[in-house]
C-alpha positions as a LaTeX table, in Angstrom:
\begin{tabular}{lrrr}
\hline
Residue & $x$ (\AA) & $y$ (\AA) & $z$ (\AA) \\
\hline
Pro1 & $-233.10$ & $-50.38$ & $-26.91$ \\
Leu2 & $-229.63$ & $-49.15$ & $-27.87$ \\
Arg3 & $-231.01$ & $-46.02$ & $-29.50$ \\
Tyr4 & $-231.95$ & $-44.84$ & $-26.01$ \\
Leu5 & $-228.28$ & $-45.09$ & $-25.05$ \\
Gly6 & $-227.24$ & $-42.79$ & $-27.90$ \\
Tyr7 & $-226.40$ & $-45.35$ & $-30.56$ \\
Pro8 & $-227.12$ & $-44.21$ & $-34.12$ \\
Thr9 & $-230.32$ & $-45.00$ & $-35.96$ \\
Thr10 & $-229.08$ & $-43.80$ & $-39.36$ \\
Arg11 & $-228.29$ & $-46.73$ & $-41.66$ \\
Asn12 & $-224.74$ & $-45.76$ & $-42.50$ \\
Phe13 & $-222.52$ & $-47.33$ & $-39.86$ \\
Ile14 & $-220.71$ & $-50.54$ & $-39.07$ \\
Ala15 & $-221.46$ & $-51.98$ & $-35.63$ \\
Leu16 & $-218.59$ & $-53.52$ & $-33.69$ \\
Ile17 & $-219.83$ & $-55.82$ & $-30.95$ \\
Ala18 & $-217.63$ & $-57.49$ & $-28.35$ \\
Asp19 & $-218.07$ & $-59.06$ & $-24.97$ \\
Arg20 & $-216.34$ & $-57.49$ & $-21.99$ \\
Gln21 & $-213.37$ & $-59.87$ & $-22.21$ \\
Ser22 & $-212.79$ & $-58.75$ & $-25.83$ \\
Arg23 & $-212.56$ & $-55.01$ & $-25.07$ \\
Ala24 & $-208.87$ & $-54.73$ & $-26.02$ \\
Leu25 & $-209.52$ & $-56.34$ & $-29.40$ \\
Leu26 & $-212.57$ & $-54.11$ & $-29.88$ \\
Ala27 & $-210.55$ & $-50.97$ & $-29.10$ \\
Ala28 & $-207.76$ & $-51.95$ & $-31.49$ \\
Leu29 & $-210.22$ & $-52.74$ & $-34.29$ \\
Glu30 & $-212.16$ & $-49.54$ & $-33.70$ \\
Gln31 & $-208.95$ & $-47.49$ & $-33.87$ \\
Ala32 & $-207.82$ & $-49.25$ & $-37.05$ \\
Leu33 & $-211.15$ & $-48.62$ & $-38.76$ \\
Arg34 & $-210.98$ & $-44.95$ & $-37.81$ \\
Val35 & $-207.63$ & $-44.70$ & $-39.58$ \\
Gly36 & $-208.03$ & $-47.26$ & $-42.35$ \\
Cys37 & $-211.51$ & $-46.52$ & $-43.68$ \\
His38 & $-214.06$ & $-43.75$ & $-43.83$ \\
Leu39 & $-217.17$ & $-45.52$ & $-42.56$ \\
Pro40 & $-218.79$ & $-44.44$ & $-39.33$ \\
Thr41 & $-218.71$ & $-47.06$ & $-36.60$ \\
Ala42 & $-220.56$ & $-47.69$ & $-33.37$ \\
Ser43 & $-219.11$ & $-50.08$ & $-30.83$ \\
Ile44 & $-220.32$ & $-51.79$ & $-27.71$ \\
Ala45 & $-218.82$ & $-54.25$ & $-25.24$ \\
Val46 & $-221.74$ & $-56.22$ & $-23.85$ \\
Pro47 & $-221.75$ & $-57.88$ & $-20.43$ \\
Trp48 & $-222.44$ & $-61.59$ & $-19.83$ \\
Arg49 & $-221.33$ & $-62.58$ & $-23.34$ \\
Gly50 & $-224.34$ & $-60.79$ & $-24.80$ \\
His51 & $-227.05$ & $-62.93$ & $-23.25$ \\
Leu52 & $-229.04$ & $-59.84$ & $-22.20$ \\
Leu53 & $-229.09$ & $-58.58$ & $-25.81$ \\
Pro54 & $-229.70$ & $-61.70$ & $-27.92$ \\
Glu55 & $-229.14$ & $-59.82$ & $-31.21$ \\
Cys56 & $-225.49$ & $-59.52$ & $-30.14$ \\
Arg57 & $-225.12$ & $-63.30$ & $-30.29$ \\
Leu58 & $-226.47$ & $-63.91$ & $-33.80$ \\
Ser59 & $-223.22$ & $-64.95$ & $-35.41$ \\
Asp60 & $-220.26$ & $-67.29$ & $-35.03$ \\
His61 & $-218.36$ & $-64.96$ & $-32.70$ \\
Ala62 & $-220.63$ & $-65.97$ & $-29.79$ \\
Asn63 & $-219.13$ & $-69.48$ & $-29.84$ \\
Phe64 & $-215.68$ & $-67.94$ & $-29.32$ \\
Trp65 & $-216.98$ & $-65.83$ & $-26.42$ \\
Asp66 & $-218.52$ & $-68.93$ & $-24.85$ \\
Gln67 & $-215.13$ & $-70.69$ & $-24.98$ \\
Gly68 & $-213.25$ & $-67.70$ & $-23.54$ \\
Tyr69 & $-211.63$ & $-66.46$ & $-26.76$ \\
Pro70 & $-211.72$ & $-62.77$ & $-27.70$ \\
Ala71 & $-213.91$ & $-62.04$ & $-30.71$ \\
Val72 & $-215.64$ & $-59.08$ & $-32.31$ \\
Met73 & $-218.65$ & $-59.15$ & $-34.61$ \\
Leu74 & $-218.72$ & $-56.57$ & $-37.40$ \\
Thr75 & $-222.15$ & $-55.99$ & $-38.87$ \\
Asp76 & $-224.16$ & $-53.41$ & $-40.73$ \\
Thr77 & $-227.16$ & $-54.83$ & $-38.82$ \\
Ala78 & $-228.85$ & $-55.66$ & $-42.14$ \\
Phe79 & $-231.28$ & $-58.00$ & $-40.44$ \\
Leu80 & $-232.66$ & $-55.03$ & $-38.50$ \\
Arg81 & $-232.54$ & $-52.50$ & $-41.34$ \\
Asn82 & $-233.08$ & $-54.26$ & $-44.65$ \\
Pro83 & $-236.67$ & $-55.43$ & $-45.23$ \\
Tyr84 & $-235.39$ & $-57.75$ & $-47.98$ \\
Tyr85 & $-232.71$ & $-59.47$ & $-45.86$ \\
His86 & $-232.70$ & $-63.24$ & $-46.57$ \\
Thr87 & $-235.78$ & $-63.06$ & $-48.78$ \\
Pro88 & $-236.08$ & $-63.56$ & $-52.55$ \\
Arg89 & $-235.90$ & $-59.76$ & $-52.90$ \\
Asp90 & $-232.46$ & $-59.66$ & $-51.26$ \\
Val91 & $-230.64$ & $-58.97$ & $-54.53$ \\
Ile92 & $-227.24$ & $-57.63$ & $-55.53$ \\
Ala93 & $-228.74$ & $-54.23$ & $-56.40$ \\
His94 & $-229.25$ & $-53.61$ & $-52.66$ \\
Leu95 & $-225.56$ & $-54.03$ & $-51.83$ \\
Asp96 & $-223.26$ & $-51.07$ & $-51.20$ \\
Phe97 & $-219.99$ & $-52.06$ & $-52.88$ \\
Asp98 & $-218.28$ & $-48.76$ & $-52.01$ \\
Ala99 & $-218.90$ & $-49.45$ & $-48.32$ \\
Met100 & $-217.62$ & $-53.00$ & $-48.75$ \\
Val101 & $-214.37$ & $-51.69$ & $-50.23$ \\
Glu102 & $-213.99$ & $-49.20$ & $-47.37$ \\
Leu103 & $-214.52$ & $-51.89$ & $-44.76$ \\
Thr104 & $-212.09$ & $-54.23$ & $-46.51$ \\
Leu105 & $-209.45$ & $-51.49$ & $-46.49$ \\
Gly106 & $-210.05$ & $-50.88$ & $-42.80$ \\
Leu107 & $-209.75$ & $-54.57$ & $-41.99$ \\
Tyr108 & $-206.58$ & $-54.82$ & $-44.04$ \\
Tyr109 & $-205.16$ & $-51.89$ & $-42.07$ \\
Phe110 & $-206.09$ & $-53.65$ & $-38.81$ \\
Ile111 & $-204.53$ & $-56.98$ & $-39.85$ \\
Arg112 & $-201.36$ & $-55.31$ & $-41.12$ \\
Asn113 & $-200.87$ & $-53.22$ & $-37.98$ \\
His114 & $-202.27$ & $-55.35$ & $-35.15$ \\
Pro115 & $-199.74$ & $-57.55$ & $-33.37$ \\
Ala116 & $-200.69$ & $-61.22$ & $-33.44$ \\
\hline
\end{tabular}
C-alpha cells in the first residue's frame, strides 16, 4: 500500500521505519545517512506503533516501541523483494557487499555524530 503514497518500488533503497514517538531519532538517522553514505533511503513514522501496517513490526524494534523506547528499523525489505529470502537459495552471491559497506559508513557517521 505504501507505493500509493509515493514510496519507491525500485529495489535500491534502505527503509527507515519508526513509530511516531521515535520521529526525532528517525530524522537524525535519516540526516546522518544522507551525509554519511550514498544509498537512497525512504522513511516513515507509523502511527499506533505500526499495528496498522504489520510489516513494520517484523523485527526487534517493535518490542522497544511497545515499552515506550525510541527505535528505528533499517531494512532493505528483502522479505518483500528477494524471492530467495530465508530459503535454501538465499546464498551469499545474492548479497550486495558494496551497499553493506555504504550503510555501515552511514551508521558509523550517525553514531559518531549523534549525541547520546
